[in-house]
Amino acid sequence: MCLALIFATLAANAQDLRNANNSTIGKIESDGTVRNSSNSTVGKIESDGTIRNANNATIGKIDSSGTIRNANNSSIGKVESDGTVRNGSNSTIGKIEKDGTVRNANNSTIGYAKGVPVRYAAVFFFFDFFKK
Protein backbone atom coordinates (compact mmCIF):
# COMPACT_ATOMS: atom_id res chain seq x y z
CA MET A 1 0.00 0.00 0.00
CA CYS A 2 1.46 3.37 -0.93
CA LEU A 3 2.15 5.92 1.79
CA ALA A 4 -0.40 8.37 0.36
CA LEU A 5 -3.14 5.74 0.65
CA ILE A 6 -2.00 4.84 4.16
CA PHE A 7 -2.11 8.50 5.12
CA ALA A 8 -5.57 8.92 3.56
CA THR A 9 -6.80 5.90 5.50
CA LEU A 10 -5.22 7.25 8.68
CA ALA A 11 -6.72 10.69 8.12
CA ALA A 12 -10.17 9.17 8.04
CA ASN A 13 -9.63 7.10 11.16
CA ALA A 14 -7.27 8.30 13.94
CA GLN A 15 -6.80 5.62 16.58
CA ASP A 16 -5.52 5.05 20.08
CA LEU A 17 -2.43 2.97 20.69
CA ARG A 18 -2.84 0.69 23.70
CA ASN A 19 -0.57 -1.42 25.87
CA ALA A 20 -1.13 -5.10 26.71
CA ASN A 21 -3.50 -4.07 29.54
CA ASN A 22 -5.57 -2.12 27.00
CA SER A 23 -4.62 1.25 28.53
CA THR A 24 -4.09 4.11 26.10
CA ILE A 25 -0.37 4.86 25.66
CA GLY A 26 -0.63 7.14 22.66
CA LYS A 27 -2.60 8.21 19.65
CA ILE A 28 -1.98 8.97 16.02
CA GLU A 29 -4.24 11.81 14.90
CA SER A 30 -5.77 12.18 11.46
CA ASP A 31 -2.99 14.54 10.32
CA GLY A 32 -0.23 12.14 11.48
CA THR A 33 0.39 13.92 14.79
CA VAL A 34 1.60 11.44 17.41
CA ARG A 35 0.53 12.01 21.00
CA ASN A 36 1.57 10.29 24.22
CA SER A 37 -0.71 9.03 26.98
CA SER A 38 -0.90 12.56 28.43
CA ASN A 39 -2.16 13.82 25.06
CA SER A 40 1.03 15.86 24.54
CA THR A 41 2.37 16.04 21.01
CA VAL A 42 5.55 13.97 20.72
CA GLY A 43 5.96 14.02 16.96
CA LYS A 44 4.44 13.54 13.57
CA ILE A 45 4.55 11.03 10.74
CA GLU A 46 4.05 12.87 7.49
CA SER A 47 2.36 11.45 4.40
CA ASP A 48 5.75 10.96 2.68
CA GLY A 49 7.01 8.88 5.65
CA THR A 50 9.12 11.62 7.24
CA ILE A 51 9.17 11.23 11.02
CA ARG A 52 9.46 14.44 13.05
CA ASN A 53 9.82 15.10 16.77
CA ALA A 54 7.77 17.58 18.81
CA ASN A 55 10.12 20.40 17.70
CA ASN A 56 9.43 19.55 14.03
CA ALA A 57 13.00 18.32 13.46
CA THR A 58 13.35 15.35 11.11
CA ILE A 59 14.33 12.33 13.20
CA GLY A 60 13.76 9.57 10.68
CA LYS A 61 11.83 8.24 7.74
CA ILE A 62 9.94 5.14 6.72
CA ASP A 63 9.89 4.49 3.01
CA SER A 64 7.40 2.67 0.82
CA SER A 65 9.35 -0.60 1.12
CA GLY A 66 9.04 -0.48 4.93
CA THR A 67 12.66 0.44 5.62
CA ILE A 68 13.00 2.65 8.68
CA ARG A 69 15.88 5.13 8.77
CA ASN A 70 17.16 7.39 11.54
CA ALA A 71 18.10 11.08 11.22
CA ASN A 72 21.49 10.09 9.76
CA ASN A 73 19.71 8.10 7.02
CA SER A 74 21.04 4.82 8.44
CA SER A 75 18.72 1.85 8.18
CA ILE A 76 17.61 0.84 11.69
CA GLY A 77 14.88 -1.60 10.80
CA LYS A 78 12.21 -2.80 8.44
CA VAL A 79 8.54 -3.66 8.47
CA GLU A 80 7.75 -6.56 6.15
CA SER A 81 4.50 -6.93 4.23
CA ASP A 82 3.23 -9.55 6.71
CA GLY A 83 3.75 -7.17 9.67
CA THR A 84 7.03 -8.70 10.87
CA VAL A 85 9.29 -6.01 12.35
CA ARG A 86 13.05 -6.43 12.11
CA ASN A 87 15.89 -4.38 13.60
CA GLY A 88 18.94 -3.12 11.73
CA SER A 89 20.63 -6.51 12.17
CA ASN A 90 17.67 -8.21 10.47
CA SER A 91 16.59 -9.93 13.70
CA THR A 92 12.86 -10.21 14.30
CA ILE A 93 11.84 -7.90 17.14
CA GLY A 94 8.09 -8.22 16.80
CA LYS A 95 5.04 -8.41 14.62
CA ILE A 96 1.89 -6.44 14.08
CA GLU A 97 -1.03 -8.68 13.24
CA LYS A 98 -3.75 -7.75 10.76
CA ASP A 99 -6.17 -7.13 13.66
CA GLY A 100 -3.74 -4.59 15.20
CA THR A 101 -2.34 -6.84 17.93
CA VAL A 102 1.31 -5.96 18.56
CA ARG A 103 3.58 -8.83 19.61
CA ASN A 104 7.21 -8.90 20.70
CA ALA A 105 9.86 -11.36 19.47
CA ASN A 106 8.60 -13.94 22.02
CA ASN A 107 5.09 -13.68 20.53
CA SER A 108 3.74 -12.06 23.71
CA THR A 109 1.14 -9.34 23.22
CA ILE A 110 2.62 -5.95 24.10
CA GLY A 111 -0.12 -3.74 22.73
CA TYR A 112 -2.83 -2.93 20.25
CA ALA A 113 -2.94 -0.60 17.27
CA LYS A 114 -6.31 -1.38 15.71
CA GLY A 115 -6.91 0.73 12.62
CA VAL A 116 -3.37 2.17 12.65
CA PRO A 117 -1.21 1.53 9.57
CA VAL A 118 1.26 -1.25 10.37
CA ARG A 119 4.33 0.87 9.55
CA TYR A 120 3.19 3.67 11.85
CA ALA A 121 2.46 1.22 14.68
CA ALA A 122 5.91 -0.34 14.23
CA VAL A 123 7.60 3.06 14.46
CA PHE A 124 5.68 3.81 17.66
CA PHE A 125 6.09 0.45 19.44
CA PHE A 126 9.52 -0.80 18.36
CA PHE A 127 11.69 2.23 17.67
CA ASP A 128 12.47 5.06 20.08
CA PHE A 129 11.43 8.01 17.92
CA PHE A 130 8.72 9.26 20.28
CA LYS A 131 10.09 8.33 23.71
CA LYS A 132 11.72 10.92 25.91
Coordinates of C-alpha atoms in Angstrom, one line a residue:
M1 CA 0.0 0.0 0.0
C2 CA 1.5 3.4 -0.9
L3 CA 2.1 5.9 1.8
A4 CA -0.4 8.4 0.4
L5 CA -3.1 5.7 0.6
I6 CA -2.0 4.8 4.2
F7 CA -2.1 8.5 5.1
A8 CA -5.6 8.9 3.6
T9 CA -6.8 5.9 5.5
L10 CA -5.2 7.3 8.7
A11 CA -6.7 10.7 8.1
A12 CA -10.2 9.2 8.0
N13 CA -9.6 7.1 11.2
A14 CA -7.3 8.3 13.9
Q15 CA -6.8 5.6 16.6
D16 CA -5.5 5.1 20.1
L17 CA -2.4 3.0 20.7
R18 CA -2.8 0.7 23.7
N19 CA -0.6 -1.4 25.9
A20 CA -1.1 -5.1 26.7
N21 CA -3.5 -4.1 29.5
N22 CA -5.6 -2.1 27.0
S23 CA -4.6 1.2 28.5
T24 CA -4.1 4.1 26.1
I25 CA -0.4 4.9 25.7
G26 CA -0.6 7.1 22.7
K27 CA -2.6 8.2 19.6
I28 CA -2.0 9.0 16.0
E29 CA -4.2 11.8 14.9
S30 CA -5.8 12.2 11.5
D31 CA -3.0 14.5 10.3
G32 CA -0.2 12.1 11.5
T33 CA 0.4 13.9 14.8
V34 CA 1.6 11.4 17.4
R35 CA 0.5 12.0 21.0
N36 CA 1.6 10.3 24.2
S37 CA -0.7 9.0 27.0
S38 CA -0.9 12.6 28.4
N39 CA -2.2 13.8 25.1
S40 CA 1.0 15.9 24.5
T41 CA 2.4 16.0 21.0
V42 CA 5.6 14.0 20.7
G43 CA 6.0 14.0 17.0
K44 CA 4.4 13.5 13.6
I45 CA 4.5 11.0 10.7
E46 CA 4.1 12.9 7.5
S47 CA 2.4 11.5 4.4
D48 CA 5.8 11.0 2.7
G49 CA 7.0 8.9 5.7
T50 CA 9.1 11.6 7.2
I51 CA 9.2 11.2 11.0
R52 CA 9.5 14.4 13.0
N53 CA 9.8 15.1 16.8
A54 CA 7.8 17.6 18.8
N55 CA 10.1 20.4 17.7
N56 CA 9.4 19.6 14.0
A57 CA 13.0 18.3 13.5
T58 CA 13.4 15.3 11.1
I59 CA 14.3 12.3 13.2
G60 CA 13.8 9.6 10.7
K61 CA 11.8 8.2 7.7
I62 CA 9.9 5.1 6.7
D63 CA 9.9 4.5 3.0
S64 CA 7.4 2.7 0.8
S65 CA 9.3 -0.6 1.1
G66 CA 9.0 -0.5 4.9
T67 CA 12.7 0.4 5.6
I68 CA 13.0 2.6 8.7
R69 CA 15.9 5.1 8.8
N70 CA 17.2 7.4 11.5
A71 CA 18.1 11.1 11.2
N72 CA 21.5 10.1 9.8
N73 CA 19.7 8.1 7.0
S74 CA 21.0 4.8 8.4
S75 CA 18.7 1.8 8.2
I76 CA 17.6 0.8 11.7
G77 CA 14.9 -1.6 10.8
K78 CA 12.2 -2.8 8.4
V79 CA 8.5 -3.7 8.5
E80 CA 7.7 -6.6 6.2
S81 CA 4.5 -6.9 4.2
D82 CA 3.2 -9.6 6.7
G83 CA 3.7 -7.2 9.7
T84 CA 7.0 -8.7 10.9
V85 CA 9.3 -6.0 12.3
R86 CA 13.1 -6.4 12.1
N87 CA 15.9 -4.4 13.6
G88 CA 18.9 -3.1 11.7
S89 CA 20.6 -6.5 12.2
N90 CA 17.7 -8.2 10.5
S91 CA 16.6 -9.9 13.7
T92 CA 12.9 -10.2 14.3
I93 CA 11.8 -7.9 17.1
G94 CA 8.1 -8.2 16.8
K95 CA 5.0 -8.4 14.6
I96 CA 1.9 -6.4 14.1
E97 CA -1.0 -8.7 13.2
K98 CA -3.8 -7.7 10.8
D99 CA -6.2 -7.1 13.7
G100 CA -3.7 -4.6 15.2
T101 CA -2.3 -6.8 17.9
V102 CA 1.3 -6.0 18.6
R103 CA 3.6 -8.8 19.6
N104 CA 7.2 -8.9 20.7
A105 CA 9.9 -11.4 19.5
N106 CA 8.6 -13.9 22.0
N107 CA 5.1 -13.7 20.5
S108 CA 3.7 -12.1 23.7
T109 CA 1.1 -9.3 23.2
I110 CA 2.6 -5.9 24.1
G111 CA -0.1 -3.7 22.7
Y112 CA -2.8 -2.9 20.3
A113 CA -2.9 -0.6 17.3
K114 CA -6.3 -1.4 15.7
G115 CA -6.9 0.7 12.6
V116 CA -3.4 2.2 12.7
P117 CA -1.2 1.5 9.6
V118 CA 1.3 -1.3 10.4
R119 CA 4.3 0.9 9.5
Y120 CA 3.2 3.7 11.8
A121 CA 2.5 1.2 14.7
A122 CA 5.9 -0.3 14.2
V123 CA 7.6 3.1 14.5
F124 CA 5.7 3.8 17.7
F125 CA 6.1 0.5 19.4
F126 CA 9.5 -0.8 18.4
F127 CA 11.7 2.2 17.7
D128 CA 12.5 5.1 20.1
F129 CA 11.4 8.0 17.9
F130 CA 8.7 9.3 20.3
K131 CA 10.1 8.3 23.7
K132 CA 11.7 10.9 25.9

